[in-house]
Amino acid sequence: MKSKLLYLVSGLLTLSILAAMFFGPSLYFSYEDWSKKTEMQTEIAGIEQLDMDLTIEEKLVLYARYTASQEPGNDWLSGETQLSYTFIPSGLEIRQSYLHNFLREALLDISRYFDQDLRIYQILAMLTKEELSPDTLNSTMCELVSLSESTQGFVFWSIDFSVGPWTCQFIMDAVTGKLYYININYYPNTYEYEGSPSALIEEDNDVMTRNLYRFATKYWELALSAENTRYAPNANNGETASSYDLNCDSLEVPMSVNLSYFSSISGYGFVIQPVYY
């Protein structure tokens, strides 16, 4: 009886070993494929949950909050936003080879909100005539995500243009082509360009402020009030350079549309950006 039981146990063990040898590998790889599929589905679900359909105002606030978090002393904003260079694009983004066309069109659009006798208009007009091409633009696609309240974000192109007397930086919505940050510096005295300024350029800040309000409400489509525009009347004036800060404040969200510009004997520059406060 004991010998029969021993033979039975030995036979079952042998069959188990043979079954494991023949069917084990296929079962293992089937499990691996299932695990990878599950992991991929989880990642896709996470992407689908990311709300990318934000208004221009929401994108501006998100970008302003991120830039503010990068400034020294703003530790209270850390952990609210996250910038990523490694992400899965949706497929709706503007191709890198087409960026120069969208950038030129955006600059032409923005110039329409400024009076033609202002230097800022002239600078924008000159820049659109420069060789804005895939060879002269240095661009990187990024994803900016909010981590504070809900998973919201948007994808943008960070664009640099540095040719001849120009040094420029732009943040462009990767889907719509809208510019959320404009930083243009023009130094013609450093190069042999016609029309080099020999004296400081004095702008009419009342006109500039009205133009900034028009830009903020039309181009960025922000619901702002004209009475919330302001500027420093005598900011940083000197013999060789002067600079001014103009703002359109929003009472609905903690953000201001800021235009800072400078004029010097060597050139002219300005920055338009959302500022978080």
Coordinates of C-alpha atoms in Angstrom, one line a residue:
M1 CA 0.0 0.0 0.0
K2 CA 2.8 2.4 0.9
S3 CA 4.7 1.6 -2.3
K4 CA 1.5 2.3 -4.4
L5 CA 1.1 5.6 -2.6
L6 CA 4.8 6.4 -3.2
Y7 CA 4.4 5.6 -6.9
L8 CA 1.3 7.8 -7.1
V9 CA 3.0 10.8 -5.5
S10 CA 6.1 10.4 -7.7
G11 CA 3.9 10.2 -10.8
L12 CA 2.0 13.4 -9.9
L13 CA 5.2 15.2 -9.1
T14 CA 6.7 14.1 -12.5
L15 CA 3.6 15.3 -14.3
S16 CA 3.7 18.7 -12.5
I17 CA 7.4 19.1 -13.5
L18 CA 6.6 18.3 -17.1
A19 CA 3.6 20.6 -17.2
A20 CA 5.7 23.4 -15.8
M21 CA 8.4 22.8 -18.4
F22 CA 5.9 22.9 -21.3
F23 CA 3.3 25.5 -20.2
G24 CA 5.3 27.7 -17.7
P25 CA 7.0 30.0 -20.2
S26 CA 3.9 30.8 -22.2
L27 CA 1.9 31.5 -19.0
Y28 CA 4.8 33.7 -17.7
F29 CA 5.0 35.8 -20.9
S30 CA 1.2 36.1 -21.1
Y31 CA 1.3 37.5 -17.5
E32 CA 4.1 39.9 -18.5
D33 CA 2.1 41.1 -21.6
W34 CA -1.0 41.6 -19.4
S35 CA 1.0 43.6 -16.8
K36 CA 2.5 45.9 -19.5
K37 CA -0.9 46.4 -21.1
T38 CA -2.4 47.3 -17.7
E39 CA 0.4 49.7 -17.0
M40 CA 0.0 51.4 -20.4
Q41 CA -3.7 51.7 -19.9
T42 CA -3.1 53.3 -16.5
E43 CA -0.7 55.8 -18.1
I44 CA -3.2 56.6 -20.8
A45 CA -5.9 57.1 -18.3
G46 CA -3.7 59.5 -16.3
I47 CA -3.1 61.5 -19.5
E48 CA -6.8 61.6 -20.3
Q49 CA -7.5 62.9 -16.8
L50 CA -5.2 65.9 -17.4
D51 CA -7.4 68.8 -18.2
M52 CA -5.7 70.6 -21.1
D53 CA -8.7 72.6 -22.2
L54 CA -8.0 75.7 -20.3
T55 CA -8.9 79.3 -21.0
I56 CA -6.2 81.8 -21.9
E57 CA -6.7 83.4 -18.5
E58 CA -6.1 80.0 -16.7
K59 CA -3.0 79.4 -18.8
L60 CA -1.6 82.8 -18.0
V61 CA -2.3 82.4 -14.3
L62 CA -0.6 79.0 -14.3
Y63 CA 2.4 80.3 -16.2
A64 CA 2.6 83.4 -13.9
R65 CA 2.5 81.1 -10.9
Y66 CA 5.3 79.0 -12.2
T67 CA 7.6 81.9 -13.0
A68 CA 6.9 83.4 -9.6
S69 CA 7.8 80.1 -7.9
Q70 CA 11.2 80.3 -9.6
E71 CA 12.1 83.6 -7.9
P72 CA 14.1 83.6 -4.7
G73 CA 12.0 83.8 -1.5
N74 CA 8.8 82.4 -3.0
D75 CA 9.0 79.1 -1.2
W76 CA 5.3 79.3 -0.5
L77 CA 4.6 78.6 -4.2
S78 CA 6.8 75.5 -4.4
G79 CA 5.0 72.3 -5.3
E80 CA 2.1 74.1 -7.0
T81 CA 3.3 73.7 -10.6
Q82 CA 5.5 71.3 -12.4
L83 CA 7.4 71.8 -15.7
S84 CA 8.2 68.7 -17.7
Y85 CA 10.3 68.2 -20.9
T86 CA 9.4 64.4 -21.1
F87 CA 5.7 63.9 -21.8
I88 CA 3.5 62.4 -24.5
P89 CA 2.2 65.1 -26.9
S90 CA -1.4 65.0 -27.9
G91 CA -0.7 65.3 -31.6
L92 CA -2.4 68.7 -31.9
E93 CA 0.8 70.6 -31.3
I94 CA 2.3 73.0 -33.9
R95 CA 5.2 71.3 -35.6
Q96 CA 8.6 72.7 -35.0
S97 CA 9.2 73.3 -38.7
Y98 CA 6.1 75.6 -38.8
L99 CA 6.9 77.7 -35.7
H100 CA 8.5 80.5 -37.6
N101 CA 5.3 81.1 -39.5
F102 CA 3.1 81.1 -36.3
L103 CA 5.6 83.4 -34.5
R104 CA 5.7 86.0 -37.3
E105 CA 1.8 86.0 -37.5
A106 CA 1.6 86.4 -33.7
L107 CA 4.0 89.3 -33.7
L108 CA 2.1 91.0 -36.5
D109 CA -1.1 90.5 -34.6
I110 CA 0.3 92.0 -31.4
S111 CA 1.7 95.0 -33.2
R112 CA -1.8 96.0 -34.2
Y113 CA -2.6 96.9 -30.5
F114 CA 0.1 99.5 -30.3
D115 CA 0.2 103.0 -31.9
Q116 CA 2.5 103.2 -34.9
D117 CA 4.4 106.2 -33.6
L118 CA 5.6 104.1 -30.6
R119 CA 9.0 102.4 -30.6
I120 CA 7.4 99.1 -29.5
Y121 CA 5.4 99.0 -32.7
Q122 CA 8.4 99.8 -34.8
I123 CA 10.4 97.1 -33.1
L124 CA 7.7 94.5 -33.7
A125 CA 7.4 95.5 -37.3
M126 CA 11.2 95.2 -37.9
L127 CA 11.4 91.8 -36.2
T128 CA 8.7 90.3 -38.5
K129 CA 10.9 91.2 -41.4
E130 CA 13.9 89.4 -40.0
E131 CA 14.8 85.8 -41.0
L132 CA 12.6 83.9 -38.6
S133 CA 13.2 80.4 -39.8
P134 CA 13.8 76.8 -38.3
D135 CA 17.5 77.5 -38.6
T136 CA 17.4 80.7 -36.5
L137 CA 14.9 79.7 -33.9
N138 CA 16.0 77.5 -31.0
S139 CA 12.8 75.9 -29.6
T140 CA 11.9 73.3 -27.0
M141 CA 8.4 71.9 -26.2
C142 CA 7.4 71.8 -22.5
E143 CA 4.4 70.8 -20.5
L144 CA 3.3 72.9 -17.5
V145 CA 1.0 71.2 -15.0
S146 CA -0.8 72.6 -12.0
L147 CA -0.4 70.4 -8.8
S148 CA -2.2 72.6 -6.3
E149 CA -5.9 72.2 -6.9
S150 CA -6.6 69.9 -9.9
T151 CA -4.6 68.3 -12.6
Q152 CA -4.6 71.0 -15.2
G153 CA -1.9 72.0 -17.7
F154 CA -1.0 73.0 -21.2
V155 CA 1.9 72.4 -23.6
F156 CA 4.0 75.3 -24.9
W157 CA 7.0 76.0 -27.1
S158 CA 9.9 77.9 -25.5
I159 CA 11.5 79.8 -28.4
D160 CA 14.8 81.8 -28.5
F161 CA 15.9 84.0 -31.3
S162 CA 19.4 85.5 -31.2
V163 CA 20.6 86.9 -34.5
G164 CA 22.5 90.1 -35.2
P165 CA 21.2 92.9 -33.0
W166 CA 18.3 90.8 -31.7
T167 CA 18.0 88.8 -28.5
C168 CA 14.4 87.5 -28.0
Q169 CA 12.5 84.9 -26.0
F170 CA 9.0 83.8 -26.4
I171 CA 6.5 81.4 -24.8
M172 CA 4.0 80.1 -27.4
D173 CA 1.0 78.0 -26.8
A174 CA 1.9 74.8 -28.7
V175 CA -1.7 74.3 -29.9
T176 CA -3.1 77.8 -30.6
G177 CA 0.1 79.7 -31.4
K178 CA -0.8 82.4 -28.8
L179 CA 2.2 84.1 -27.2
Y180 CA 2.1 84.2 -23.3
Y181 CA 5.6 85.8 -22.8
I182 CA 7.3 88.3 -25.1
N183 CA 10.9 89.5 -24.4
I184 CA 12.5 91.4 -27.2
N185 CA 15.8 93.3 -27.1
Y186 CA 17.2 95.2 -30.0
Y187 CA 20.8 96.6 -29.9
P188 CA 21.5 98.2 -33.3
N189 CA 24.5 100.2 -32.1
T190 CA 26.4 97.0 -31.5
Y191 CA 26.1 96.2 -35.2
E192 CA 26.2 98.1 -38.5
Y193 CA 22.4 98.7 -38.8
E194 CA 20.8 101.8 -40.3
G195 CA 18.6 103.8 -38.0
S196 CA 20.7 103.3 -34.9
P197 CA 19.4 105.5 -32.1
S198 CA 21.8 108.1 -30.8
A199 CA 19.6 109.4 -28.0
L200 CA 17.1 108.0 -25.4
I201 CA 13.7 107.4 -26.8
E202 CA 10.9 108.9 -24.7
E203 CA 7.5 107.2 -25.0
D204 CA 4.1 108.6 -24.0
N205 CA 3.3 106.3 -21.1
D206 CA -0.4 107.3 -21.1
V207 CA -0.6 106.0 -24.7
M208 CA 1.5 103.0 -23.8
T209 CA -0.8 102.2 -20.9
R210 CA -3.9 102.4 -23.1
N211 CA -2.2 100.2 -25.6
L212 CA -1.3 97.7 -23.0
Y213 CA -4.9 97.6 -21.8
R214 CA -6.1 97.0 -25.4
F215 CA -3.5 94.2 -25.8
A216 CA -4.6 92.5 -22.6
T217 CA -8.3 92.7 -23.3
K218 CA -8.2 91.9 -27.0
Y219 CA -5.2 89.6 -27.6
W220 CA -5.3 87.8 -24.2
E221 CA -9.1 88.2 -24.0
L222 CA -8.9 89.2 -20.3
A223 CA -11.8 90.8 -18.5
L224 CA -9.9 93.8 -17.1
S225 CA -11.1 97.3 -16.1
A226 CA -9.4 100.4 -17.5
E227 CA -9.2 102.0 -14.1
N228 CA -6.9 99.3 -12.9
T229 CA -4.1 100.3 -15.2
R230 CA -1.1 102.0 -13.7
Y231 CA 2.6 103.0 -14.3
A232 CA 5.5 104.5 -12.4
P233 CA 5.8 108.1 -13.7
N234 CA 9.6 108.5 -13.2
A235 CA 11.1 105.1 -12.9
N236 CA 14.9 104.6 -13.2
N237 CA 15.6 107.6 -15.5
G238 CA 19.3 108.3 -16.2
E239 CA 21.6 110.0 -18.7
T240 CA 22.3 106.8 -20.7
A241 CA 19.2 104.7 -20.0
S242 CA 15.6 104.8 -18.7
S243 CA 13.1 102.1 -17.9
Y244 CA 9.4 102.0 -17.0
D245 CA 6.9 99.5 -15.6
L246 CA 3.2 99.5 -16.7
N247 CA 0.5 97.2 -15.4
C248 CA -3.1 96.2 -15.9
D249 CA -4.3 94.5 -12.7
S250 CA -7.0 91.9 -12.5
L251 CA -9.3 91.9 -9.5
E252 CA -10.7 88.5 -10.4
V253 CA -7.5 86.5 -10.3
P254 CA -4.2 87.3 -8.5
M255 CA -2.5 88.4 -11.7
S256 CA -1.3 91.6 -13.4
V257 CA -0.4 92.1 -17.1
N258 CA 3.0 93.7 -17.0
L259 CA 4.8 95.7 -19.7
S260 CA 8.4 96.8 -18.8
Y261 CA 10.5 98.6 -21.3
F262 CA 13.8 100.3 -21.4
S263 CA 15.6 102.7 -23.7
S264 CA 19.4 103.3 -23.9
I265 CA 21.9 104.8 -26.2
S266 CA 22.7 101.3 -27.4
G267 CA 19.2 100.0 -28.0
Y268 CA 15.6 99.3 -26.9
G269 CA 13.9 96.4 -25.3
F270 CA 10.6 95.4 -23.7
V271 CA 8.9 92.5 -21.9
I272 CA 5.2 91.6 -21.8
Q273 CA 4.2 89.0 -19.3
P274 CA 1.7 87.9 -16.7
V275 CA 2.8 88.5 -13.2
Y276 CA 1.4 86.6 -10.2
Y277 CA 0.9 88.3 -6.9

